[in-house]
Coordinates of C-alpha atoms and ligand atoms in Angstrom, one line a residue:
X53 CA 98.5 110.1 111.0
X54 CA 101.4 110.2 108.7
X55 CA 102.3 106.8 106.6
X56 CA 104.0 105.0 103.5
X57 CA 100.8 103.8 101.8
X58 CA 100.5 102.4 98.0
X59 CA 97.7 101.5 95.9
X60 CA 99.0 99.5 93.6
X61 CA 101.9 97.6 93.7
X62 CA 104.9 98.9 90.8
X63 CA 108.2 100.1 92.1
X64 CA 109.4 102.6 94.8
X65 CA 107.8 105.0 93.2
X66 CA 104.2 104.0 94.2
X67 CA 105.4 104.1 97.9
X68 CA 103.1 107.6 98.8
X69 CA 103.9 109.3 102.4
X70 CA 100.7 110.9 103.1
X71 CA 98.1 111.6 105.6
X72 CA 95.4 108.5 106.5
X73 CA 92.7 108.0 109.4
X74 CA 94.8 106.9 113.1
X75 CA 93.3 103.0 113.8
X76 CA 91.5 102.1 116.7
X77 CA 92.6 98.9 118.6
X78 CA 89.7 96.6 118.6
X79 CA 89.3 93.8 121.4
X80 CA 92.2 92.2 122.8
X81 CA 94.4 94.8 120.4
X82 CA 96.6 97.5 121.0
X83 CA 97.7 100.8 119.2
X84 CA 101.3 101.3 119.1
X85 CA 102.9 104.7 118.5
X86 CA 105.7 103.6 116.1
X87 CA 109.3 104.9 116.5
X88 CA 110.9 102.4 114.2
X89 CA 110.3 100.1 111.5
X90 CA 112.9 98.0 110.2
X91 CA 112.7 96.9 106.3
X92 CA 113.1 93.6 105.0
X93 CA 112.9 91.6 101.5
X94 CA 109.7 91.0 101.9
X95 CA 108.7 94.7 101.6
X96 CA 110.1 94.3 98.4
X97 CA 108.0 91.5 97.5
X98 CA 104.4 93.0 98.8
X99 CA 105.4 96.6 97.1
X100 CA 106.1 95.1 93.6
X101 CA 103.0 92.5 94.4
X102 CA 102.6 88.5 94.7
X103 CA 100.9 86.2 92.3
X104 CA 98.0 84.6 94.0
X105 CA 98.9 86.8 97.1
X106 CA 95.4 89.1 97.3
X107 CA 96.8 92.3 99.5
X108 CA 94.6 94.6 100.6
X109 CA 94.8 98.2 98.6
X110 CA 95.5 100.8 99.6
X111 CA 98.3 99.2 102.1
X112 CA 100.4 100.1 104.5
X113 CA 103.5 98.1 104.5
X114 CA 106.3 97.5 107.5
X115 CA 106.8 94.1 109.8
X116 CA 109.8 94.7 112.3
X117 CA 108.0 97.5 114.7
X118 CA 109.7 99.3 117.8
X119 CA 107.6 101.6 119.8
X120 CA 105.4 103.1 122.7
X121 CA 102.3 101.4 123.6
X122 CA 99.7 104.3 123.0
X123 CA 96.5 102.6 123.6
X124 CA 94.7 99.3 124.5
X125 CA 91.8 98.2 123.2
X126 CA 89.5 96.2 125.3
X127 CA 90.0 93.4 127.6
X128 CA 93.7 93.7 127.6
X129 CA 95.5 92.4 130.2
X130 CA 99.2 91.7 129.7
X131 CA 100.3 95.4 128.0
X132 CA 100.1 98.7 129.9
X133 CA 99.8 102.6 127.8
X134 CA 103.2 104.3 127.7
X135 CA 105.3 100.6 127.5
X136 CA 108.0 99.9 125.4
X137 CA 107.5 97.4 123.3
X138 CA 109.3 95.4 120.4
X139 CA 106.6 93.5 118.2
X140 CA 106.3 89.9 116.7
X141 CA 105.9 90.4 112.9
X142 CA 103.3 87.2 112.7
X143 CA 99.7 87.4 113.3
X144 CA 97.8 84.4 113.9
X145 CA 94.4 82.7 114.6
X146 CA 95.9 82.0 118.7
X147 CA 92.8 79.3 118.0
X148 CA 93.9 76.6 115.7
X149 CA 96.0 73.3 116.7
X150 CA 99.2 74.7 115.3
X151 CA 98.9 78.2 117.1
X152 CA 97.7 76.2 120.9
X153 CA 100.9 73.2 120.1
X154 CA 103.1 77.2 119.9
X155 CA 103.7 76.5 116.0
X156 CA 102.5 79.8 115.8
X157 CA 104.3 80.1 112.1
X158 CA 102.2 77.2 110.8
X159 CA 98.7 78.9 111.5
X160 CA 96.4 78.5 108.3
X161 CA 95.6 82.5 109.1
X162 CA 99.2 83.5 109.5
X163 CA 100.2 86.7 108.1
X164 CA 102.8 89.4 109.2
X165 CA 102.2 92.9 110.2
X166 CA 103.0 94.8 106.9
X167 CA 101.7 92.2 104.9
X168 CA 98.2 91.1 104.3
X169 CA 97.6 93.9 107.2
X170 CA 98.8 97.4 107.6
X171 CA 102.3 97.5 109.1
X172 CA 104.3 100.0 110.8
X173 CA 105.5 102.3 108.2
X174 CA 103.3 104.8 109.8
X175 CA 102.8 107.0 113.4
X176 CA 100.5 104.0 114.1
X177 CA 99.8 100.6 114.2
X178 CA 97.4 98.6 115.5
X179 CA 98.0 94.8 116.6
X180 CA 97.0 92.5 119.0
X181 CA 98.2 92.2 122.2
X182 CA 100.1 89.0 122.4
X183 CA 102.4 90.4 119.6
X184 CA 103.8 92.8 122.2
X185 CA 107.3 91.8 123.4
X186 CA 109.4 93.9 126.2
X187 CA 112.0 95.8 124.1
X188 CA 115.2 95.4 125.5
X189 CA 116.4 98.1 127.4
X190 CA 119.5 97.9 125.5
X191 CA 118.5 98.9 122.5
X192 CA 117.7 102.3 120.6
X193 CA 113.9 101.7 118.5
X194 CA 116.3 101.4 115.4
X195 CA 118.2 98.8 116.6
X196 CA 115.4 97.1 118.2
X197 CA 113.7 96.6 115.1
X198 CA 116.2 95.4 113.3
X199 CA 115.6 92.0 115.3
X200 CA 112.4 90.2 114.7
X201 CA 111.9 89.5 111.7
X202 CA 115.4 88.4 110.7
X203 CA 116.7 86.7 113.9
X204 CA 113.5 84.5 114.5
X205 CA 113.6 83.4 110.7
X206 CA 117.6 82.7 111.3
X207 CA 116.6 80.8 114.4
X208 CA 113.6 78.9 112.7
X209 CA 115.5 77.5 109.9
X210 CA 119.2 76.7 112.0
X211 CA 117.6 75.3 115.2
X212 CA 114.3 74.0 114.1
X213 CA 114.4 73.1 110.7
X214 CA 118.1 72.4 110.4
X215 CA 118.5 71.0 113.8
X216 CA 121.9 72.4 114.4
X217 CA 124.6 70.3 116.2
X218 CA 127.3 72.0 117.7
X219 CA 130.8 72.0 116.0
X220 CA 128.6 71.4 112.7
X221 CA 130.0 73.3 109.4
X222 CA 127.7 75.8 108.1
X223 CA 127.3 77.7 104.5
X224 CA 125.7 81.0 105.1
X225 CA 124.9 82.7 101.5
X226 CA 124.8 86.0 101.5
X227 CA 126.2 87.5 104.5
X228 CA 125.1 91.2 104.1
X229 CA 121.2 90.3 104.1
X230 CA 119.9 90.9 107.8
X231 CA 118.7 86.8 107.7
X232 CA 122.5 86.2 107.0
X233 CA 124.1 88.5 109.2
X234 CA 121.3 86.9 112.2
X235 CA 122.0 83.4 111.0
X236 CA 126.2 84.0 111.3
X237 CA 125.7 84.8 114.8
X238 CA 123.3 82.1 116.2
X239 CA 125.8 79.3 114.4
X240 CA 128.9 80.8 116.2
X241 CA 126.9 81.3 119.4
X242 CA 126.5 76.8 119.1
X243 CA 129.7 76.6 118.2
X244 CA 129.8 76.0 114.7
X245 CA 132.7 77.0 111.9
X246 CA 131.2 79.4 109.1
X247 CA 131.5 80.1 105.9
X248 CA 130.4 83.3 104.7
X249 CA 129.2 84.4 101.0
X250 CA 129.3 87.6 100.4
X251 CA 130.1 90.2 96.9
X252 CA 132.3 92.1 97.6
X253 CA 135.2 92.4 99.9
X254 CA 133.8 95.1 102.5
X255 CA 130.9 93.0 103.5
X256 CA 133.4 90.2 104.0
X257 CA 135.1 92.0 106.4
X258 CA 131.8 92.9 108.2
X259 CA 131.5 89.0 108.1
X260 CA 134.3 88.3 109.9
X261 CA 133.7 90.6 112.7
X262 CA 130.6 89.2 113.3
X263 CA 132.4 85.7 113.7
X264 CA 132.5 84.4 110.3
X265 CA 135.7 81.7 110.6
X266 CA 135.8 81.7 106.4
X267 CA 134.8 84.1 103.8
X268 CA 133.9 83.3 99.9
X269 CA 133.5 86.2 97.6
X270 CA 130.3 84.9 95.3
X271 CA 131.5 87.1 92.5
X272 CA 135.2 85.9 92.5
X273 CA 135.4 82.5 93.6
X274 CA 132.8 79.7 93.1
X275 CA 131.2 78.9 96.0
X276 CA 131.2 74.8 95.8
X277 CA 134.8 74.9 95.0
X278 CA 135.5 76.7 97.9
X279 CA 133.8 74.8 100.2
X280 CA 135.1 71.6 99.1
X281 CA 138.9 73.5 99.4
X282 CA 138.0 74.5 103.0
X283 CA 136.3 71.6 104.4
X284 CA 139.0 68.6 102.4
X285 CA 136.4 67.7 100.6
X286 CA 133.7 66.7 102.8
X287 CA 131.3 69.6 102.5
X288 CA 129.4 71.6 104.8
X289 CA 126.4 70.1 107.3
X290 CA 124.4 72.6 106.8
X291 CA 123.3 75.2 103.8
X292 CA 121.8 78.4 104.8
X293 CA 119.8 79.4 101.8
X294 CA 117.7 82.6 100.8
X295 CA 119.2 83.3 97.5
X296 CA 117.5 80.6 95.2
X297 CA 118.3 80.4 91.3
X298 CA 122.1 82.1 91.3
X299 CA 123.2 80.0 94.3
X300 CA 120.7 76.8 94.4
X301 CA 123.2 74.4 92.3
X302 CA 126.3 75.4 94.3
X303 CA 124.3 75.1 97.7
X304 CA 123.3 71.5 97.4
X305 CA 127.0 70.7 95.9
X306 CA 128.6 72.1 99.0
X307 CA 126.4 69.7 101.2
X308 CA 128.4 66.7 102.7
X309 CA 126.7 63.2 102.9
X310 CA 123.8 63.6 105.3
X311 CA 123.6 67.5 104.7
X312 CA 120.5 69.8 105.6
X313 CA 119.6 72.5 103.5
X314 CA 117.5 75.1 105.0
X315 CA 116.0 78.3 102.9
X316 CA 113.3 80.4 103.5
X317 CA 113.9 83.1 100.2
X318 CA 114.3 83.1 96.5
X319 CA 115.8 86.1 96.2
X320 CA 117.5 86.2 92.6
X321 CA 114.3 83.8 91.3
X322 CA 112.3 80.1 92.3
X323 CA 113.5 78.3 89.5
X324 CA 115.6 75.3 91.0
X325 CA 116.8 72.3 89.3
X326 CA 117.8 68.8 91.5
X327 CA 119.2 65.6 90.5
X328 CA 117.4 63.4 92.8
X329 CA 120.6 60.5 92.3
X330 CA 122.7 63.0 94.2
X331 CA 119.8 63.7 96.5
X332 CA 119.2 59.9 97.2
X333 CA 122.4 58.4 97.1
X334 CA 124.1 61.6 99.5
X335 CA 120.9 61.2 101.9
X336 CA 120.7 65.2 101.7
X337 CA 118.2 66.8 103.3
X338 CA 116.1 70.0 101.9
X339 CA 114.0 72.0 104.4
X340 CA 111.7 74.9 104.1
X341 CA 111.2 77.3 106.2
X342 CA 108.7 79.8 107.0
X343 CA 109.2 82.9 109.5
X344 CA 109.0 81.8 113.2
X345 CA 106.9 81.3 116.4
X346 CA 106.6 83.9 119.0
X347 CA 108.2 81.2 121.5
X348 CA 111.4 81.6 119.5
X349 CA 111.2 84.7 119.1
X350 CA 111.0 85.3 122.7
X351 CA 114.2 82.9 122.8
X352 CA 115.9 85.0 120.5
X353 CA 115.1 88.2 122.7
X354 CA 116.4 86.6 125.3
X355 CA 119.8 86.1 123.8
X356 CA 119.6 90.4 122.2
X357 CA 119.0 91.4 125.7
X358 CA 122.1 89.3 126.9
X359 CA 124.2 90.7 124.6
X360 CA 124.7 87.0 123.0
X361 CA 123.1 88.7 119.8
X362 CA 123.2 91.7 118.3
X363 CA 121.5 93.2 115.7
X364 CA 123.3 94.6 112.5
X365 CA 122.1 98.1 111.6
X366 CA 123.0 99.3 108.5
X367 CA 121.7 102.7 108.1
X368 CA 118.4 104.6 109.3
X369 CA 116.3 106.7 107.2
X370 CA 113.3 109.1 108.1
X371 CA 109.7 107.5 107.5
X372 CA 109.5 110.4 104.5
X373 CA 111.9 109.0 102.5
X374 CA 110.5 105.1 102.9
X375 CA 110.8 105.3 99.1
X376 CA 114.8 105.9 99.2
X377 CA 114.9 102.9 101.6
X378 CA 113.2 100.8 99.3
X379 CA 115.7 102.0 96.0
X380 CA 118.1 101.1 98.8
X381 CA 118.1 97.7 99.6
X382 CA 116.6 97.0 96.2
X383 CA 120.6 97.4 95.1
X384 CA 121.9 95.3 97.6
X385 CA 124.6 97.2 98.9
X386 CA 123.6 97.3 102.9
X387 CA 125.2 95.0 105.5
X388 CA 122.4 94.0 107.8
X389 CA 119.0 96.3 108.4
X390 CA 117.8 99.3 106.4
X391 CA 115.2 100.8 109.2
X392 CA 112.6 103.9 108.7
X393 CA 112.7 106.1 111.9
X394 CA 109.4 107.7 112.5
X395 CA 109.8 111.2 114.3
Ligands
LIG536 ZN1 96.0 79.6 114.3

């Protein structure tokens, strides 16, 4: 089968499309003939390689997978050949006390599809059976897999983590990433009043049409200010962080007393500094947050099948040019998912 495969991590350039051996679903797997496969940061990440992070070489990278069920291995019972299906980007034991209480996300074995396993930046991908979802018949594969990874992370770290209270204020840094763009929607769809971050103007306006009630342009105005201008003062209920070192000091300034914030990314570094008098004395809460459980991701696929969320496609490219893709959202200048399309 064709695939994006690397053998050692470096840049874009050590993304390869190539020919490699079609895998074989083992028990309680299935083979999935890929049609989409959206990118995310963490591509990014797993390319450029992970300190302590041992990933299998050569690898095959890709976590938000759309497609055709092609084959099932044995003793499957839930997923039917020739299905459409929309996967789960987290693999887990299914055995442990985490994965049987459905806090899937916590599994010591967790991993995602495209991460310390082959992913769908490839014809095909194997994975097991209860990562299968019913894709919503809605969607084109492209927009499909735009979804997982980014809306179940959103959903994680709002509803879980965060605990989000309707009417709340909510800080969501950077609006154009696909966690940002998810995370705008499921805070207006409880209610809440948003403030969007974004760099430039455009994406701002992309934003607001997603239901953004405020906009801040990171590279223009400082964020804490701003907050503080459009909330008298008080500060926001909740931070929505993924940025980490260029946004961490104005995130926990923007947090009213009693603030939550949430992140699940470092994106500009994990270098953070806190005074813990203003962590103390505010009662401020800080959260991490890790990917998602299948459960809410089934929530979340719900809501995308209702229409109550929709995912933000940027642009498409063919699987050939994954390393385009990659130079892509490396500058930063999408609004919502970059997704490979696999003919
Ligand atoms: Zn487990």
């Amino acid at each position: 089968m064709k695939a994006i495969v690397f053998d050692h991590h470096g840049g874009p350039d050590v993304l390869r499309y190539t020919h490699v051996p079609e895998p074989e679903p083992r028990h309680g797997e299935v083979l999935i003939r890929v049609h989409a496969c959206a990118l995310n940061h963490l591509d990014l990440w797993v390319r450029g390689g992970l300190p302590g992070v041992p990933i299998p070489l050569p690898h095959i990278p890709g976590s938000d997978i759309a497609g055709v069920v092609e084959k099932i291995g044995s003793d499957v019972t839930n997923v039917k050949s020739g299905q459409r299906v929309l996967l789960a980007p987290g693999v887990t034991c299914g055995k442990c006390t985490a994965c049987l209480a459905g806090n899937d996300n916590k599994c010591p074995q967790f991993t995602n599809l495209g991460y310390l396993i082959h992913g769908g930046c490839a014809e095909f991908v194997r994975c097991p059976e209860v990562n299968c979802f019913p894709c919503p018949e809605s969607l084109s594969a492209p927009e499909a897999a735009a979804v997982p990874l980014v809306f179940q992370t959103a959903w994680h770290m709002l509803l879980t983590r965060a605990q989000l209270q309707p009417g709340e204020d909510v800080l969501i840094l950077g609006a154009g990433s696909g966690v940002g763009s998810a995370a705008i929607q499921i805070a207006k769809f409880f209610g809440c009043r948003v403030i969007a971050t974004a760099g430039n103007d455009a994406k701002l306006a992309k934003a607001r049409e997603l239901g953004a009630d405020e906009l801040i342009n990171h590279h223009a105005q400082k964020i804490k200010d701003e907050v503080r201008r459009l909330t008298s003062k008080r500060g926001v209920d909740v931070v929505f962080e993924h940025v980490g070192t260029a946004t961490w000091d104005d995130s926990i300034a923007s947090l009213t007393r009693g603030g939550r914030l949430v992140t699940c990314g470092a994106t500009t570094g994990y270098d953070a500094k806190l005074d813990l008098r203003f962590l103390f004395s505010r009662q401020l809460s800080i959260l991490g947050s890790y990917m998602g459980t299948k459960s809410e991701f089934a929530t979340v696929l719900r809501l995308v099948a209702a229409g109550r969320l929709k995912p933000v496609l940027d642009r498409t490219f063919p699987l050939a040019e994954c390393r385009l893709a990659h130079e892509y959202l490396e500058s930063s200048s999408q609004f919502g998912k970059v997704v490979l399309v696999v003919d």
